[in-house]
Coordinates of C-alpha atoms and ligand atoms in Angstrom, one line a residue:
M25 CA 0.0 0.0 0.0
A26 CA 1.3 3.5 -0.9
S27 CA 2.4 5.4 2.2
E28 CA 1.1 8.9 3.2
K29 CA 4.4 10.3 2.0
E30 CA 4.2 8.6 -1.4
I31 CA 0.6 9.7 -1.8
K32 CA 1.7 13.3 -1.0
E33 CA 4.4 13.0 -3.7
I34 CA 1.9 11.9 -6.2
Y35 CA -0.3 14.9 -5.5
E36 CA 2.5 17.4 -5.5
N37 CA 2.9 16.8 -9.2
G38 CA -0.2 18.3 -10.6
M39 CA -2.5 17.7 -7.7
N40 CA -2.2 21.1 -6.2
I41 CA -6.0 21.6 -6.3
L42 CA -6.5 18.7 -4.1
E43 CA -3.9 20.0 -1.6
D44 CA -5.5 23.4 -1.6
L45 CA -9.0 22.0 -1.1
T46 CA -8.1 19.7 1.7
N47 CA -6.0 22.4 3.5
N48 CA -8.7 25.0 3.6
V49 CA -11.8 23.0 4.5
Q50 CA -13.4 25.4 6.9
E51 CA -12.9 28.5 4.7
I52 CA -14.1 26.8 1.6
Q53 CA -17.2 25.3 3.3
E54 CA -18.2 28.8 4.6
Q55 CA -17.8 30.3 1.2
V56 CA -19.9 27.5 -0.4
L57 CA -22.7 28.1 2.0
E58 CA -22.5 31.9 1.6
E59 CA -22.7 31.5 -2.2
I60 CA -25.7 29.2 -1.9
L61 CA -27.5 31.6 0.4
K62 CA -26.6 34.6 -1.7
R63 CA -28.4 33.0 -4.7
N64 CA -31.2 31.2 -3.1
A65 CA -32.2 32.9 0.2
G66 CA -35.0 34.7 -1.7
T67 CA -36.7 31.5 -2.9
E68 CA -40.1 30.5 -1.7
Y69 CA -38.6 27.5 0.2
L70 CA -35.8 29.3 2.0
S71 CA -37.2 32.8 2.5
R72 CA -39.7 31.8 5.2
F73 CA -36.8 30.8 7.4
F74 CA -35.3 34.3 7.3
P75 CA -38.2 36.5 8.4
N76 CA -36.1 39.6 8.9
G77 CA -34.4 39.0 5.5
E78 CA -31.0 38.4 6.9
A79 CA -29.7 35.1 5.5
D80 CA -26.2 34.6 6.8
N81 CA -24.5 31.4 7.5
Q82 CA -25.2 31.5 11.2
S83 CA -29.0 32.1 10.8
F84 CA -29.1 29.3 8.2
K85 CA -27.7 26.9 10.8
T86 CA -30.2 28.1 13.5
N87 CA -33.3 28.6 11.4
V88 CA -33.4 26.1 8.5
P89 CA -34.7 22.6 9.5
I90 CA -32.9 19.4 8.8
I91 CA -35.2 17.5 6.4
T92 CA -35.7 14.3 4.4
Y93 CA -36.9 13.8 0.9
E94 CA -40.5 13.8 2.0
D95 CA -40.2 17.4 3.3
I96 CA -38.9 18.8 0.0
K97 CA -41.0 16.5 -2.3
P98 CA -44.0 18.9 -2.5
Y99 CA -41.7 21.6 -4.0
I100 CA -40.0 19.2 -6.4
D101 CA -43.4 17.8 -7.5
R102 CA -44.6 21.3 -8.2
I103 CA -41.5 22.0 -10.4
A104 CA -42.0 18.6 -12.1
S105 CA -45.6 19.6 -12.8
G106 CA -44.6 22.9 -14.5
E107 CA -44.1 25.5 -11.8
T108 CA -41.0 27.6 -12.0
S109 CA -37.9 26.1 -10.4
S110 CA -37.2 29.4 -8.7
I111 CA -39.5 28.3 -5.9
L112 CA -36.6 26.2 -4.7
L113 CA -33.4 27.5 -6.4
A114 CA -32.3 30.5 -8.4
Y115 CA -30.4 28.7 -11.2
R116 CA -32.1 26.8 -13.9
I117 CA -32.7 23.1 -13.5
I118 CA -31.4 21.3 -16.6
Q119 CA -33.1 18.0 -15.6
F120 CA -34.0 15.8 -12.7
L121 CA -31.8 12.9 -11.5
L122 CA -33.5 9.7 -10.5
S123 CA -32.2 8.3 -7.3
T124 CA -33.0 4.8 -6.0
G125 CA -30.5 4.7 -3.1
T126 CA -31.9 1.4 -1.7
S127 CA -33.1 -0.1 -5.0
G128 CA -36.6 -0.1 -3.8
G129 CA -39.7 2.0 -3.8
Q130 CA -40.4 5.0 -6.0
P131 CA -37.3 6.7 -7.3
K132 CA -36.7 10.2 -5.9
L133 CA -36.4 13.2 -8.3
I134 CA -33.3 15.3 -7.5
P135 CA -32.9 18.6 -9.3
M136 CA -29.6 19.1 -11.3
T137 CA -28.2 22.3 -12.7
A138 CA -25.4 22.7 -15.2
E139 CA -23.1 23.9 -12.4
S140 CA -23.9 21.0 -10.1
F141 CA -23.1 18.6 -12.9
E142 CA -19.7 20.2 -13.4
K143 CA -18.9 20.0 -9.8
R144 CA -19.5 16.3 -9.9
M145 CA -17.4 16.0 -13.0
S146 CA -14.4 17.6 -11.3
D147 CA -14.6 15.0 -8.4
L148 CA -14.8 12.2 -10.9
L149 CA -11.7 13.5 -12.8
L150 CA -9.8 14.0 -9.6
S151 CA -10.6 10.5 -8.5
D152 CA -9.5 9.2 -11.9
L153 CA -6.3 11.1 -11.7
V154 CA -5.4 9.8 -8.3
T155 CA -6.1 6.2 -9.3
R156 CA -4.1 6.5 -12.6
K157 CA -1.2 8.0 -10.7
C158 CA -1.1 5.0 -8.5
F159 CA -0.7 2.5 -11.3
S160 CA 2.2 3.3 -13.5
G161 CA 1.7 2.4 -17.2
S162 CA -2.1 2.2 -16.8
D163 CA -2.3 5.4 -18.9
E164 CA -1.2 3.6 -22.0
G165 CA -3.9 1.0 -22.4
K166 CA -7.7 0.8 -22.6
S167 CA -10.5 0.4 -20.1
L168 CA -13.0 -2.4 -20.3
Y169 CA -15.7 -0.6 -18.4
L170 CA -19.2 -2.1 -18.6
Y171 CA -21.6 0.8 -18.7
F172 CA -25.4 0.8 -19.2
I173 CA -28.2 3.3 -19.6
K174 CA -31.9 3.3 -19.0
P175 CA -34.6 5.2 -20.9
E176 CA -35.2 8.8 -19.7
M177 CA -38.6 9.9 -18.4
E178 CA -40.2 13.2 -19.0
T179 CA -42.0 15.0 -16.2
P180 CA -45.3 16.9 -17.1
S181 CA -43.2 20.2 -17.1
G182 CA -41.2 18.8 -20.0
L183 CA -38.1 18.4 -17.8
K184 CA -36.3 15.1 -18.3
A185 CA -35.6 12.7 -15.5
S186 CA -32.8 10.1 -15.8
F187 CA -30.3 8.2 -13.7
F188 CA -27.0 10.2 -13.3
T189 CA -25.1 7.5 -15.2
T190 CA -27.5 7.7 -18.1
F191 CA -27.2 11.5 -18.2
Y192 CA -23.4 11.3 -18.0
F193 CA -22.9 8.7 -20.7
K194 CA -24.8 10.9 -23.1
T195 CA -22.8 14.0 -22.5
E196 CA -20.1 15.3 -24.8
S197 CA -17.7 15.3 -21.8
F198 CA -18.0 11.5 -21.5
K199 CA -17.9 11.0 -25.3
N200 CA -14.8 13.1 -25.8
G201 CA -13.2 12.1 -22.5
L202 CA -13.4 8.8 -20.7
A203 CA -15.2 7.0 -23.6
K204 CA -12.1 7.5 -25.7
F205 CA -10.2 5.1 -23.4
C206 CA -12.9 2.5 -23.2
T207 CA -13.0 -0.6 -25.4
S208 CA -16.8 -0.3 -25.6
P209 CA -17.9 1.8 -28.6
I210 CA -20.3 4.6 -27.4
D211 CA -23.2 3.1 -29.3
T212 CA -22.9 -0.2 -27.4
I213 CA -23.1 1.8 -24.1
L214 CA -26.1 3.8 -25.3
C215 CA -28.0 0.7 -26.4
L216 CA -31.2 0.5 -24.4
D217 CA -31.3 -3.3 -24.4
N218 CA -28.9 -4.3 -21.6
K219 CA -28.4 -7.8 -22.9
Q220 CA -27.3 -6.8 -26.4
S221 CA -25.2 -4.0 -24.9
M222 CA -23.5 -6.5 -22.5
F223 CA -22.8 -9.0 -25.3
C224 CA -21.3 -6.4 -27.5
Q225 CA -19.3 -4.7 -24.8
L226 CA -17.8 -8.0 -23.8
L227 CA -17.1 -8.9 -27.4
T228 CA -15.2 -5.7 -28.1
G229 CA -13.3 -6.2 -24.8
L230 CA -12.3 -9.7 -25.8
L231 CA -11.3 -8.5 -29.3
Q232 CA -9.0 -6.0 -27.8
R233 CA -7.8 -8.2 -24.9
D234 CA -4.2 -7.3 -25.2
E235 CA -4.9 -3.6 -24.8
V236 CA -7.1 -3.7 -21.7
V237 CA -5.4 -2.5 -18.5
R238 CA -8.5 -1.7 -16.4
F239 CA -11.7 -3.7 -15.8
G240 CA -14.5 -1.9 -14.2
S241 CA -18.0 -0.4 -13.9
T242 CA -19.9 1.9 -11.7
F243 CA -20.7 -0.6 -8.9
A244 CA -19.4 -4.1 -8.1
S245 CA -22.9 -5.6 -8.7
V246 CA -22.5 -4.8 -12.4
L247 CA -19.2 -6.8 -12.5
A248 CA -20.7 -9.7 -10.7
R249 CA -23.4 -9.8 -13.3
T250 CA -20.8 -9.4 -16.1
I251 CA -19.0 -12.5 -14.9
K252 CA -22.2 -14.5 -14.8
F253 CA -23.0 -13.3 -18.3
L254 CA -19.5 -14.4 -19.5
E255 CA -20.1 -17.8 -18.0
D256 CA -23.3 -18.1 -19.9
Y257 CA -22.1 -16.6 -23.2
W258 CA -18.4 -17.3 -23.6
R259 CA -19.0 -20.0 -26.2
E260 CA -21.1 -17.7 -28.3
L261 CA -18.6 -14.9 -27.9
C262 CA -15.8 -17.2 -29.1
S263 CA -17.9 -18.4 -32.0
N264 CA -18.5 -14.7 -33.1
I265 CA -14.7 -14.1 -32.9
R266 CA -13.9 -17.4 -34.8
T267 CA -16.3 -16.7 -37.6
G268 CA -16.2 -12.9 -37.7
Y269 CA -20.0 -12.9 -37.7
L270 CA -22.1 -11.1 -35.1
S271 CA -24.9 -13.2 -33.5
D272 CA -28.1 -12.5 -35.3
W273 CA -30.0 -11.6 -32.1
I274 CA -28.0 -8.4 -32.0
I275 CA -30.4 -6.2 -33.8
D276 CA -29.9 -2.8 -32.2
P277 CA -28.7 -0.6 -35.1
G278 CA -26.1 1.2 -33.0
C279 CA -24.6 -2.0 -31.8
K280 CA -24.6 -3.6 -35.2
N281 CA -23.0 -0.6 -36.8
A282 CA -20.3 -0.3 -34.1
M283 CA -19.5 -4.0 -34.2
S284 CA -19.2 -4.0 -37.9
L285 CA -16.2 -1.7 -37.5
I286 CA -14.5 -4.0 -35.0
L287 CA -15.6 -7.5 -35.8
T288 CA -14.1 -7.3 -39.3
R289 CA -12.7 -10.8 -39.9
P290 CA -12.6 -14.3 -38.5
N291 CA -9.9 -14.7 -35.9
R292 CA -9.5 -18.4 -35.1
E293 CA -6.4 -17.9 -33.1
L294 CA -7.9 -15.4 -30.6
A295 CA -11.1 -17.5 -30.3
H296 CA -9.0 -20.6 -29.6
S297 CA -7.0 -18.9 -26.8
I298 CA -10.2 -17.5 -25.2
Q299 CA -11.9 -20.9 -25.4
Q300 CA -8.9 -22.6 -23.8
I301 CA -9.0 -20.2 -20.9
C302 CA -12.8 -20.5 -20.4
E303 CA -12.8 -24.3 -20.7
D304 CA -10.6 -24.5 -17.6
K305 CA -12.7 -26.0 -14.9
S306 CA -11.6 -23.4 -12.4
W307 CA -12.4 -19.8 -13.2
E308 CA -10.2 -18.5 -10.5
G309 CA -8.3 -15.4 -11.8
I310 CA -10.3 -15.6 -15.1
I311 CA -10.2 -11.8 -15.4
V312 CA -6.4 -11.6 -15.5
K313 CA -6.2 -14.7 -17.7
L314 CA -8.5 -13.2 -20.3
W315 CA -7.0 -9.7 -20.1
P316 CA -3.4 -10.3 -19.0
K317 CA -2.4 -6.6 -18.9
I318 CA -5.1 -5.6 -16.4
K319 CA -3.6 -3.7 -13.4
Y320 CA -6.7 -3.2 -11.3
I321 CA -10.5 -3.6 -11.1
H322 CA -12.3 -0.3 -10.8
C323 CA -15.8 -0.1 -9.1
I324 CA -17.5 0.9 -5.9
I325 CA -17.1 -2.0 -3.6
T326 CA -18.0 -0.5 -0.2
G327 CA -21.3 -0.5 1.7
S328 CA -23.8 -2.9 0.2
M329 CA -21.4 -3.7 -2.5
S330 CA -18.9 -5.3 -0.1
Q331 CA -20.8 -8.6 -0.4
Y332 CA -19.0 -8.9 -3.8
V333 CA -15.5 -8.6 -2.4
S334 CA -14.8 -12.4 -2.3
L335 CA -16.3 -12.9 -5.7
L336 CA -14.2 -10.2 -7.4
E337 CA -11.1 -11.3 -5.5
F338 CA -11.6 -14.8 -6.7
Y339 CA -12.3 -14.0 -10.4
G340 CA -9.7 -11.2 -10.4
G341 CA -7.0 -13.5 -9.1
G342 CA -6.1 -11.0 -6.4
I343 CA -5.4 -7.9 -8.5
P344 CA -6.3 -4.7 -6.6
I345 CA -9.9 -3.6 -6.5
V346 CA -10.1 0.2 -6.5
S347 CA -13.3 1.8 -5.0
P348 CA -12.9 5.3 -6.4
I349 CA -15.7 7.5 -5.1
Y350 CA -18.6 8.0 -2.8
N351 CA -21.4 9.9 -4.4
S352 CA -25.2 10.0 -4.9
S353 CA -27.7 11.6 -7.1
E354 CA -28.0 14.4 -4.5
S355 CA -24.3 15.2 -4.4
S356 CA -20.7 14.1 -4.8
F357 CA -19.2 13.5 -1.3
G358 CA -15.7 12.1 -1.4
I359 CA -13.0 10.4 -3.3
N360 CA -10.6 7.6 -2.3
L361 CA -7.1 9.0 -2.0
K362 CA -5.6 5.6 -1.3
P363 CA -6.6 3.5 -4.3
L364 CA -4.7 0.5 -3.1
S365 CA -6.6 0.2 0.2
K366 CA -8.2 -3.2 0.7
P367 CA -12.0 -3.0 0.1
F368 CA -12.8 -3.1 3.8
D369 CA -10.3 -0.4 4.7
V370 CA -11.5 2.1 2.0
S371 CA -12.2 5.7 3.2
Y372 CA -13.4 8.6 1.2
T373 CA -11.9 12.1 1.7
F374 CA -14.6 14.8 1.5
L375 CA -13.9 17.6 -0.8
P376 CA -15.2 20.9 0.6
N377 CA -16.1 22.7 -2.6
T378 CA -18.8 20.4 -3.9
A379 CA -21.6 21.2 -1.4
Y380 CA -22.0 22.3 2.2
F381 CA -21.8 19.3 4.5
E382 CA -23.0 18.9 8.1
F383 CA -22.9 15.7 10.2
L384 CA -25.5 14.5 12.7
P385 CA -23.8 12.5 15.4
V386 CA -25.2 9.0 15.5
G387 CA -24.9 7.0 18.7
K388 CA -23.4 3.6 18.6
D389 CA -23.7 1.3 21.6
G390 CA -21.1 -1.1 22.9
E391 CA -21.8 -3.7 20.2
G392 CA -21.4 -1.3 17.3
K393 CA -25.1 -1.0 16.5
A394 CA -26.6 2.3 15.5
Q395 CA -29.0 3.5 18.2
E396 CA -32.6 3.7 17.1
T397 CA -33.1 7.3 18.3
W398 CA -31.2 10.4 17.4
T399 CA -29.0 11.9 20.0
D400 CA -29.8 15.5 21.0
D401 CA -26.5 16.6 19.6
K402 CA -26.5 19.3 17.0
P403 CA -25.0 18.7 13.6
V404 CA -21.3 19.6 13.3
D405 CA -19.4 21.1 10.4
L406 CA -17.1 19.1 8.1
A407 CA -14.1 20.6 9.8
N408 CA -15.3 19.6 13.3
V409 CA -16.1 15.9 13.0
K410 CA -14.2 13.7 15.5
L411 CA -12.0 10.7 14.7
G412 CA -13.8 7.5 15.4
R413 CA -17.3 9.0 15.7
Y414 CA -20.3 8.0 13.6
Y415 CA -22.4 10.6 11.7
E416 CA -25.2 10.8 9.3
V417 CA -24.4 13.1 6.4
V418 CA -26.5 16.2 5.8
V419 CA -26.0 18.1 2.6
T420 CA -26.8 21.6 1.3
T421 CA -26.3 21.8 -2.4
L422 CA -26.1 24.4 -5.2
A423 CA -29.1 22.6 -6.8
G424 CA -31.9 23.2 -4.2
L425 CA -31.3 20.8 -1.3
Y426 CA -31.0 22.5 2.1
R427 CA -29.9 20.5 5.1
Y428 CA -31.0 17.3 3.5
T429 CA -30.3 14.0 5.1
V430 CA -29.1 11.4 2.6
G431 CA -29.6 8.5 4.9
D432 CA -26.0 7.3 4.9
V433 CA -24.1 6.6 8.2
L434 CA -20.4 7.2 8.0
K435 CA -17.5 6.8 10.4
V436 CA -14.5 9.2 10.6
T437 CA -11.3 7.2 10.1
G438 CA -8.7 9.9 9.6
F439 CA -7.8 13.2 7.9
Y440 CA -6.0 14.1 4.7
N441 CA -4.6 17.5 5.5
K442 CA -7.6 19.1 7.2
S443 CA -10.2 17.2 5.3
P444 CA -11.9 14.3 7.1
Q445 CA -12.0 10.8 5.7
F446 CA -15.0 8.6 6.2
Q447 CA -15.7 5.0 5.9
F448 CA -19.2 4.1 4.6
V449 CA -21.0 2.2 7.4
E450 CA -24.6 1.6 6.3
R451 CA -27.8 3.1 5.0
R452 CA -29.8 4.2 8.1
N453 CA -33.2 3.1 6.9
V454 CA -32.2 -0.3 5.9
V455 CA -33.0 -2.5 8.8
L456 CA -34.4 -5.9 9.6
S457 CA -37.0 -5.4 12.3
I458 CA -39.1 -7.7 14.4
D459 CA -40.8 -6.3 17.5
V460 CA -38.4 -4.0 19.2
D461 CA -35.3 -5.5 17.6
K462 CA -33.6 -3.6 14.8
T463 CA -30.8 -5.2 13.0
T464 CA -29.0 -2.8 10.7
E465 CA -27.3 -3.3 7.4
E466 CA -23.9 -3.2 9.1
D467 CA -24.9 -5.7 11.8
L468 CA -26.1 -8.1 9.1
S469 CA -23.1 -7.8 6.9
K470 CA -20.7 -8.3 9.9
A471 CA -22.6 -11.4 11.0
I472 CA -22.7 -12.9 7.6
M473 CA -19.0 -12.2 7.0
K474 CA -18.2 -14.3 10.1
A475 CA -20.6 -17.1 9.2
K476 CA -19.3 -17.5 5.7
L477 CA -15.8 -18.3 7.1
I478 CA -17.3 -21.7 8.1
L479 CA -17.9 -22.5 4.4
E480 CA -14.6 -21.2 3.0
P481 CA -12.4 -24.2 4.0
L482 CA -14.9 -26.4 2.2
G483 CA -14.3 -24.6 -1.0
I484 CA -17.8 -23.0 -0.9
M485 CA -18.2 -19.4 -1.9
L486 CA -21.0 -17.1 -0.8
T487 CA -21.5 -15.0 -3.9
T488 CA -24.2 -12.7 -2.6
Y489 CA -26.9 -12.5 0.0
S490 CA -30.1 -10.8 1.1
S491 CA -32.6 -11.1 3.9
Y492 CA -36.1 -10.3 5.1
A493 CA -38.1 -10.2 8.3
D494 CA -40.8 -12.9 8.1
T495 CA -43.5 -11.6 10.4
S496 CA -46.3 -13.9 9.0
L497 CA -45.5 -16.2 11.8
T498 CA -45.7 -15.5 15.5
P499 CA -43.1 -15.0 16.7
G500 CA -41.5 -13.7 13.6
R501 CA -38.0 -14.7 12.3
Y502 CA -35.3 -13.3 10.1
V503 CA -34.7 -15.2 6.9
L504 CA -31.5 -15.0 5.0
F505 CA -31.0 -15.8 1.3
W506 CA -27.5 -17.0 0.3
E507 CA -26.4 -17.7 -3.2
L508 CA -23.6 -20.4 -2.9
K509 CA -21.3 -22.0 -5.4
M510 CA -18.2 -24.1 -5.4
K511 CA -15.0 -22.1 -5.8
G512 CA -13.7 -24.0 -8.8
S513 CA -16.9 -24.3 -10.7
N514 CA -20.5 -23.2 -10.9
D515 CA -21.7 -26.5 -9.3
L516 CA -24.1 -26.3 -6.4
P517 CA -22.2 -27.4 -3.3
K518 CA -23.3 -30.4 -1.4
L519 CA -25.0 -28.9 1.6
D520 CA -24.4 -30.5 4.9
A521 CA -27.3 -29.8 7.2
K522 CA -25.1 -29.7 10.3
I523 CA -22.7 -27.2 8.8
M524 CA -25.4 -25.0 7.5
E525 CA -27.0 -25.0 10.9
Q526 CA -23.6 -23.9 12.3
C527 CA -23.8 -21.0 9.9
C528 CA -27.2 -20.0 11.2
C529 CA -25.9 -20.1 14.8
M530 CA -22.9 -18.0 13.9
V531 CA -25.1 -15.3 12.4
E532 CA -27.3 -15.3 15.5
E533 CA -24.3 -15.3 17.8
S534 CA -22.9 -12.3 16.0
F535 CA -26.1 -10.2 16.3
D536 CA -26.4 -7.8 19.2
F537 CA -27.6 -8.1 22.7
T538 CA -31.2 -7.0 21.9
Y539 CA -31.6 -9.7 19.2
K540 CA -30.1 -12.4 21.5
S541 CA -32.3 -11.5 24.5
H542 CA -35.4 -11.5 22.4
R543 CA -34.5 -14.8 20.7
K544 CA -33.7 -16.4 24.1
G545 CA -36.9 -15.0 25.5
G546 CA -38.9 -16.5 22.7
A547 CA -40.0 -13.2 21.1
I548 CA -38.1 -14.0 17.9
S549 CA -38.0 -17.5 16.3
A550 CA -35.0 -19.4 15.1
L551 CA -33.2 -17.8 12.1
E552 CA -33.8 -19.4 8.7
L553 CA -31.3 -19.7 6.0
R554 CA -32.5 -20.3 2.4
V555 CA -29.8 -21.3 -0.1
V556 CA -30.5 -20.3 -3.7
K557 CA -28.9 -21.6 -6.9
H558 CA -26.3 -19.7 -8.9
G559 CA -28.0 -17.0 -11.0
T560 CA -31.0 -16.4 -8.7
F561 CA -29.7 -12.9 -7.6
D562 CA -29.4 -12.0 -11.3
E563 CA -33.1 -12.6 -11.5
L564 CA -33.6 -10.3 -8.5
M565 CA -31.6 -7.6 -10.4
D566 CA -33.7 -8.2 -13.5
F567 CA -36.8 -7.8 -11.3
Y568 CA -35.7 -4.4 -10.0
V569 CA -34.5 -3.3 -13.5
S570 CA -38.0 -4.2 -14.8
K571 CA -39.4 -1.9 -12.1
G572 CA -37.3 1.0 -13.4
V573 CA -33.9 0.7 -11.7
S574 CA -30.8 1.2 -13.8
V575 CA -28.4 -1.6 -14.0
A576 CA -25.6 0.9 -13.7
Q577 CA -26.9 2.2 -10.3
Y578 CA -28.4 -1.1 -8.9
K579 CA -27.6 -1.7 -5.3
P580 CA -28.4 -5.2 -4.1
P581 CA -30.9 -4.8 -1.3
S582 CA -29.6 -6.3 1.9
C583 CA -33.1 -6.4 3.4
L584 CA -36.1 -7.0 1.2
K585 CA -39.3 -5.3 1.9
S586 CA -41.2 -6.4 -1.2
E587 CA -43.1 -9.7 -1.3
E588 CA -42.5 -10.0 -5.0
A589 CA -38.8 -9.8 -4.5
V590 CA -38.9 -12.5 -1.8
K591 CA -40.8 -14.6 -4.3
V592 CA -38.1 -14.2 -6.9
L593 CA -35.5 -15.5 -4.5
N594 CA -37.7 -18.3 -3.2
S595 CA -38.1 -19.5 -6.8
G596 CA -34.3 -20.3 -6.9
M597 CA -34.3 -22.0 -3.4
V598 CA -32.5 -25.3 -3.2
G599 CA -32.2 -25.8 0.5
K600 CA -33.6 -24.5 3.8
F601 CA -31.9 -24.6 7.2
F602 CA -32.7 -23.3 10.7
S603 CA -30.9 -22.5 13.9
P604 CA -31.8 -24.8 16.7
K605 CA -35.2 -23.9 18.2
T606 CA -33.8 -22.6 21.4
M607 CA -30.7 -20.4 21.6
F608 CA -28.3 -21.0 24.5
Ligands
AMP16 P1 -28.1 6.8 -6.1 O1 -28.5 8.2 -5.8 O2 -29.2 6.0 -6.6 O3 -26.9 6.7 -6.9 O4 -27.7 6.1 -4.7 C1 -26.7 6.8 -3.9 C2 -26.4 5.9 -2.7 O5 -25.6 4.8 -3.1 C3 -25.7 6.6 -1.6 O6 -26.5 7.4 -0.8 C4 -25.1 5.4 -0.9 O7 -26.0 4.8 0.0 C5 -24.7 4.5 -2.0 N1 -23.3 4.7 -2.4 C6 -22.8 5.5 -3.4 N2 -21.5 5.4 -3.4 C7 -21.1 4.6 -2.4 C8 -19.9 4.1 -2.0 N3 -18.7 4.5 -2.5 N4 -19.9 3.2 -0.9 C9 -21.1 2.8 -0.4 N5 -22.3 3.2 -0.8 C10 -22.3 4.1 -1.8

């Protein structure tokens, strides 16, 4: 891992902006807030909080309430229905961004201005620069980045609404910038049919296999899906390469046209090498075998994506996984200044010029569980967060969000110059709940990480998981879904009931005191573990995509709330196990 000193050296050559930003956190944050108020204090939304007309930074912090999406939704809905956007912000909204956050429920509409988009771009570029500087030689090759879009929607006002990734991939800055280094032709990225798009992007990636130095996507979930797709389609991809003919189910004109410029001749030799690699029973390290010059995998792998760490480590043959950025439709938050950090050690350094940030202290009890009630503490500024403390991030943006809680809980892990670095902990509203017990996303992830260690020596890999609270019974129980496969192959492992029961016990043992006392007292039934076959979680992703979620921004839900989603996973069930009736 690069040391602080080495990292500093990297930045000193051309990274002065970053030094400047991280050294002047407090001043820049105050300026950002001043600017936001100068422009927007007179809007219908903000003006009522400044009855005497004085809208300075201090009165903002005293008078303006901390809100959630529901509080601002009436204003956003009015703008979406055709009222002027000046009820919320002075600058023109260019379109809305669709945010799913938890991959469930109705997407939120988040206003975006030209300026807020540019701010996000500068964070993306800085993050890219930091990463490239860490890997010498990676500037020379190409990126096999799997990118997808989703159709835009139009609000009654005529303003468009799309996922950020969809908006970004259609911009000139993407087409003339990052896209130039990608193996995927822009038309394959812009194809609305995700299956045709995936096939063509993988095909172009394979055709240029000796040039690829980076493999990535937005989120780790997309790469997990890509690997499954490769397992299902490598023979057909090889046949396309061998014959020089594109499969006839690729009918999208953009894809066909782009592929006709790349798949120009039969290439038996290349097809043969790829076939030999894919025929190997074990797919361990398949990514580096297929693309031997790859230096790193690039995708967000923290938070709910951390469930894919073992999968990507296995298929990536141990090459570094770089989790570059922490952002959302509402704002860009921070970038990873230590690209070589192991996935579970990744922290994001907040950059003070993107928005005005505040932090609500979140209590954690002895077992590391987020308390259910807010503490009375007031929010603190970016410059005043304390090492080791947990906070929920509150953001005020140039695009019409004022003291808006995003719902993410973060932990302060250090500082780069004066700028705090945060580890992503969990999404606050994602909890399994029965009676008075609340088991958070982080509790669940930690417990499952411990339990899966029981399976690893047996060569069994947990590729992904989810859960739900089954309250149709009294008392209710938590149900886990695990997708399992053998390390060397896609075969379903032989499931030993005793061992699976041990896994259930380990999960329960790892839960907190409240869970265990309710379980022992009989208020919660024995935990159930349902094993599903390989590919079932892909069907879950398809289900959410059919409901409007974008593949590029899909976040696997750690706790399911929808019965339909539970049904999808149940349909792939191959085994069911329980903890012993009583817990000792
Ligand atoms: P969306 O607005 O749909 O893109 O979702 C944004 C949400 O994705 C954030 O609020 C986080 O919960 C999650 N997210 C984004 N980036 C990261 C990251 N680097 N690590 C963990 N979670 C992330």
